[in-house]
Amino acid sequence: MTSQIEKIDAFFLEIENQIRLQGEIQYRTDIEQKFKEGKEIIDEIEEDDIEQHGYYRYNYHIKYASYLKTIDEVDRSNKQKNLANKFERYVKNLKNENVCESRSNSITVFNEIFNTDEKYTQDVEKKEVEKKLKEIEEILTKKDDIIETFQEIFNDLYEIPKTFENYKTIIRSITLLSQTVENIIDMELMNKSLNVNVKEKLITSLTCLNSLANDIAYNRRISFIRYILNSSDKTKIIFSNIPFTSGEINKHFKELALYFHPDKTGVYDAPISLRGEHKNLGEDLFKQILKSKRRLLTDLENVIHEEEANEFWKIAIDYRNAAEEKWDKLKVLNQKEINGYTSEELRRFSVTNGKLAFEKYREACKLADATDIKQQIKLRKNMALCLHITGQSLESQLYALSAARMLLLTCPMPTSQDYMEIKKLLDKVKGNKHAPSETSGNITLDLEKLGQRNTFYDKICYQHSINEDIEKIISELMLKPDHNFIRCKSSIFIESTLYYVIGIIAPIVPDIIEIWNSMTRNKLIEIINNALYAYIKGEYQKFINILSEEYKPGDSILRLKKPEDVVVPTNIIKICRDHYIRSDCIAYLLNSIGEVLISQKIKIDGKSANDLKVFAKNIFHGVLNEDLVKDAEKLDDCIHELRKKNISYFSRNFYYPLSWKIYDNLLIEDVYDAQNMPFVSRLEEIRNIARINIVTLDMLTPGPNAIEQAIKIFNEIRKSINGNYQFVGTSKLRLEILRDFFWVIDGKETFEEMDEEFSEESTDSSPSETIDNTYFIYLNEQLKQTTSQSERIKIYNNIATYFEHLAEKDYKINRLNSLRNLNSAQNNYENAREIDPKSLFSALGYTECILKLSKYTQIIELNKASPFLTLSSEYWRFRSIAYCKQTNYNKAYECIIEALRLDPKNKLADKQISFLKKLRNENSSKHRINRYKKEKMYMKYEQDYFLNSRSNENPVYNILSIDGGGIRGILPALWLSEIEHRTRKPISHLFNMITGTSTGGIIAAGLSTPHRENSDFMPKFSASELLDNYQDKTKKLFTINIERKSKAKYTNEDRSNLFKEYFGQIKLSHALTELVIPAINEANSQSVYLFTRNDARNYELKNDTLVNTLMAATSIPTFSSPYEIKQKGLFSDGGMQINNPAMTSFSEAIRYKVASEKIFILSLGTGSYIPNPSNPVLYRDQLFWPSNQFNISYDENEIDRQMYAMLENKYQRWQVSFEEPIKLDALERIPYLVEIGHQYLEELYDSDENPINKLIEYFENRRNDCI
């Protein structure tokens, strides 16, 4: 009976857990089945105990009815309710009869109602426990040990816990007691000496004791929860006695979650469960645990940020001192390590580390306690210095001034030393640009007295000095849009008969030729260009004078000749719009006028500095005119229509008149400008700059309602940047600094949500789903039965999603299977599209699948068949990626701009535009390769490290495996160059074994060849030198066989000469690492023959020269004749059977007695081409060797699968996919291969896992082990 009750209780627990997943269709069948099984278990006790049976049947039907109602099965739910009503009387009866439960609950009720003191409660509990123990003792046959065990357990339960450890003791104790009771019951049931009545009495007493213990434990747990919630130092109790590290904090939090997470405390009848009336307490406690964890991590993060900032700052100072050849002042860096850099490079390194230090100090400032004024001042001073060293003078001054104002206004007891340090900082960041005022000088002289007296007058003097400093730099704080941002033509700034306006003529023109010929408009353009030319040169007075010239009789852009004249921005805007000047140019012009008016570098008769400041503020407000936005939106719409129609853009290599229209009202220059960003975003950056200038004026020279106005504009900027942050940047740093400055002035953190809004990280945090094969079967069954077309679309899409999930799951461990699943997903999306060609979900799913299948041209042309896709931001993102993979970065950039225009919050599109910026500007492939060449001299050759890494005691054994692939070997050569560049170590020092097939064998031999024949540790070639050879000398590997004495396409002669030039008489035994190069021995039934250093050192007959080895290993069938080695026979390229030699290298390492757990393998591919995953060998001859040879593609993917299965994360595979095949001798594709290899490196850096950094960290840790 007892075991049956336990089964029923287990059923209710399991059904609760399954119902939690009821949102997933695939679980509903399981739930229905579980209910069926549950009823059968309950009915088994009907004959033994009709009351208990009725009680459980009532609970069963109530639970079933509730479940059916949640899934909209109303009729069935009502039936279950009616059945429950039939058993309701048993619930009442059982409650009256359960004496044991009422007795134990009496203690809980007593405590809850009367709130008794702890000692009295313990006395009541002890009496109850002693009574039960006495009853049990009288019956038990072996009583001493058992009673003693019970007493020890109850002793642990009596005390109210004050720590988490005490709490865990209670849980352990009650669990132990329950297990002990169960064991005794089982043991006594088998005791034949006891009669039935005695057994029943013993079982009842033990059950009551267990129930009593559970109630005591429960009371203690509730007391502990209340104790924490009522404590003034909750964090100290919750996180007591743990090391202050993020790992330990998170580890302790996970343990707390096991006991207090609502999902855990909600489990039915578990030792940690909470009853309904106490669930709120449990939730409150878990919220407090989360809060405490976050606070501790924040405090820790603050400490870490500041420590990291300090390190970056020290490095920045060291680099600056090194640039100035002050080597004796180096504190962190080693002169030998940086001696080879130029002064310019060292300064650049200093700036980079200064910026990193600033970011870390700023993060620390955000996290620091706002009431800790001295810490806030200290961090702002540090930020000012960081910005100063990076050349951001004005921003540096702002932080210094904010620190000064904070010291003056909020610091409780500033000392003379505090004032001295601030004054010194201000002088430093200003660079003595402004001579100190008389007041400022007095303050400097009296600082020591000021620190002692701290009189009100002293503070006023100091405040006056700061205000003077603010007034003097206010004009310099005005932000200026970058003229390149508006695409200024170079002809604006040089003498020329051509006049191009800064922005380009707007496209809203009925007859553009007539307007262009207008003398009035020409004159206006001439005035604007001449004025801006003066502005760029810093000739501000001339700028104002030119804008005051008449562009037609009686009219000028500025009219400031009479005392009553004012600057009216709406008039300027109307003049420019009437003459079809583009909106971003108008905004640029207005911002320039405002900046000049406030500069204090001009004089206008009858106008004071304050008058000009008012004019400037009005002008900045004019930049926000909504008509300018509407014009920009119309221009963007025209560009969108152009992109939709796929009209080819004109080449920039030929001059076209600016008035030449190529589509509707668009001009060629508009199209060129649209390639970089939408016109609305272009305009919005200038508008934000104007807004910031307004805020700067309001904050630094506050007037009535200045604070409220600043808050309003701050929020406008925040929303604007949040919607356009992919294209803007000039304004963001200044806004953040002004925000900090505003906080100092106002004393409040008014913009708490801003940083969250600025976050550019993906907000996609949806948990990964687990979908099993049952769901797939269920969907297919539905597909067979349904006749509804809309239902069929849903099912096809769900099946496609299922295959996409499988593809993602298999992507790393089984690449070929992943491609097959993607192919299946594509087919199902296609089925859905056949039913509804306009289904956006199906179309985007289909597009994503073919993107992952490397069908880039199909994606680009997809909008022709499905024009509605051009309204989707995601489609433009996919299209951008497709163009990027084809290395057409300009087109890729245009597409991603369109994606962000349609959806500015598309986080994945934001990632893509950042990625493209890296490829186009920051880190081009050319720049990367030049960097390898330039920094090759800094390679470190450490003999001790090299020898120690070869020691048997070394805990790791690194293997490098390189695929074959002819000219495509340039990919692994590039990737290895990056590894050498990052580690500053030759590849032969990082890997114990290098294995290479065909072209991979050339790289392997090159990296393992010693500098001299008897050299122990210095390689002859670096990876970057091999990369250069692939670019410059590969023609010698493919010399056409003109005489055609054999069927071979190329001769062996030039290839042999090239190998002799590089390797001479070097033999396999001389290699710096274990070397494994496979070839095919044609004399021995096409078997694989391995050229290895290990065999060469053990058997002289196998000690071939590297020349012979490579000639044998690179003799590609039909490309060249088999190569003969005397006494060994004819050899051909090993890639015919082993193109990916990773498994071969692993087997060799095992043969060398290397423990498998020590092995790490980096496997480098040379590109794959699998247009049809269901038949991967169909096109292999286009990438590898003729189709009558071997299954290369399958071999590669199958080896990957096996290696991941064996080594898991100790196996890394780097590989790219091609849309079109690149043959072994396709020399013309070298530039593309370099670019796609460069792209892949950037993708690795950008990925969440960042395998390159992990690999470098792995090598660095290994270096520490070997030193």
mmCIF file with all atom_site columns, C-alpha atoms in Angstrom, residues 884-885 887 915 918-919 923-925 1216 1232-1246:
data_model
loop_
_atom_site.group_PDB
_atom_site.id
_atom_site.type_symbol
_atom_site.label_atom_id
_atom_site.label_alt_id
_atom_site.label_comp_id
_atom_site.label_asym_id
_atom_site.label_entity_id
_atom_site.label_seq_id
_atom_site.pdbx_PDB_ins_code
_atom_site.Cartn_x
_atom_site.Cartn_y
_atom_site.Cartn_z
_atom_site.occupancy
_atom_site.B_iso_or_equiv
_atom_site.pdbx_formal_charge
_atom_site.auth_seq_id
_atom_site.auth_comp_id
_atom_site.auth_asym_id
_atom_site.auth_atom_id
_atom_site.pdbx_PDB_model_num
ATOM 1  C CA . CYS A 1 884  ? 30.188 40.408 -48.999 1.00 0.00 ? 884  CYS A CA 1
ATOM 2  C CA . LYS A 1 885  ? 30.908 36.745 -49.680 1.00 0.00 ? 885  LYS A CA 1
ATOM 3  C CA . THR A 1 887  ? 33.869 40.371 -51.973 1.00 0.00 ? 887  THR A CA 1
ATOM 4  C CA . PHE A 1 915  ? 31.804 43.946 -39.959 1.00 0.00 ? 915  PHE A CA 1
ATOM 5  C CA . LYS A 1 918  ? 36.276 46.583 -40.732 1.00 0.00 ? 918  LYS A CA 1
ATOM 6  C CA . LEU A 1 919  ? 36.693 44.970 -44.130 1.00 0.00 ? 919  LEU A CA 1
ATOM 7  C CA . ASN A 1 923  ? 41.571 46.297 -41.419 1.00 0.00 ? 923  ASN A CA 1
ATOM 8  C CA . SER A 1 924  ? 41.744 45.555 -45.142 1.00 0.00 ? 924  SER A CA 1
ATOM 9  C CA . SER A 1 925  ? 43.452 42.402 -46.394 1.00 0.00 ? 925  SER A CA 1
ATOM 10 C CA . VAL A 1 1216 ? 35.362 28.321 -45.866 1.00 0.00 ? 1216 VAL A CA 1
ATOM 11 C CA . TYR A 1 1232 ? 39.712 36.487 -54.175 1.00 0.00 ? 1232 TYR A CA 1
ATOM 12 C CA . LEU A 1 1233 ? 41.230 33.760 -51.995 1.00 0.00 ? 1233 LEU A CA 1
ATOM 13 C CA . VAL A 1 1234 ? 43.241 36.310 -50.030 1.00 0.00 ? 1234 VAL A CA 1
ATOM 14 C CA . GLU A 1 1235 ? 40.111 38.389 -49.479 1.00 0.00 ? 1235 GLU A CA 1
ATOM 15 C CA . ILE A 1 1236 ? 37.920 35.446 -48.475 1.00 0.00 ? 1236 ILE A CA 1
ATOM 16 C CA . GLY A 1 1237 ? 40.624 34.212 -46.081 1.00 0.00 ? 1237 GLY A CA 1
ATOM 17 C CA . HIS A 1 1238 ? 40.864 37.690 -44.580 1.00 0.00 ? 1238 HIS A CA 1
ATOM 18 C CA . GLN A 1 1239 ? 37.071 37.753 -44.259 1.00 0.00 ? 1239 GLN A CA 1
ATOM 19 C CA . TYR A 1 1240 ? 37.098 34.435 -42.453 1.00 0.00 ? 1240 TYR A CA 1
ATOM 20 C CA . LEU A 1 1241 ? 39.608 35.717 -39.899 1.00 0.00 ? 1241 LEU A CA 1
ATOM 21 C CA . GLU A 1 1242 ? 37.406 38.712 -39.182 1.00 0.00 ? 1242 GLU A CA 1
ATOM 22 C CA . GLU A 1 1243 ? 34.404 36.389 -38.845 1.00 0.00 ? 1243 GLU A CA 1
ATOM 23 C CA . LEU A 1 1244 ? 36.292 34.327 -36.277 1.00 0.00 ? 1244 LEU A CA 1
ATOM 24 C CA . TYR A 1 1245 ? 37.156 37.464 -34.325 1.00 0.00 ? 1245 TYR A CA 1
ATOM 25 C CA . ASP A 1 1246 ? 33.537 38.654 -34.512 1.00 0.00 ? 1246 ASP A CA 1
#
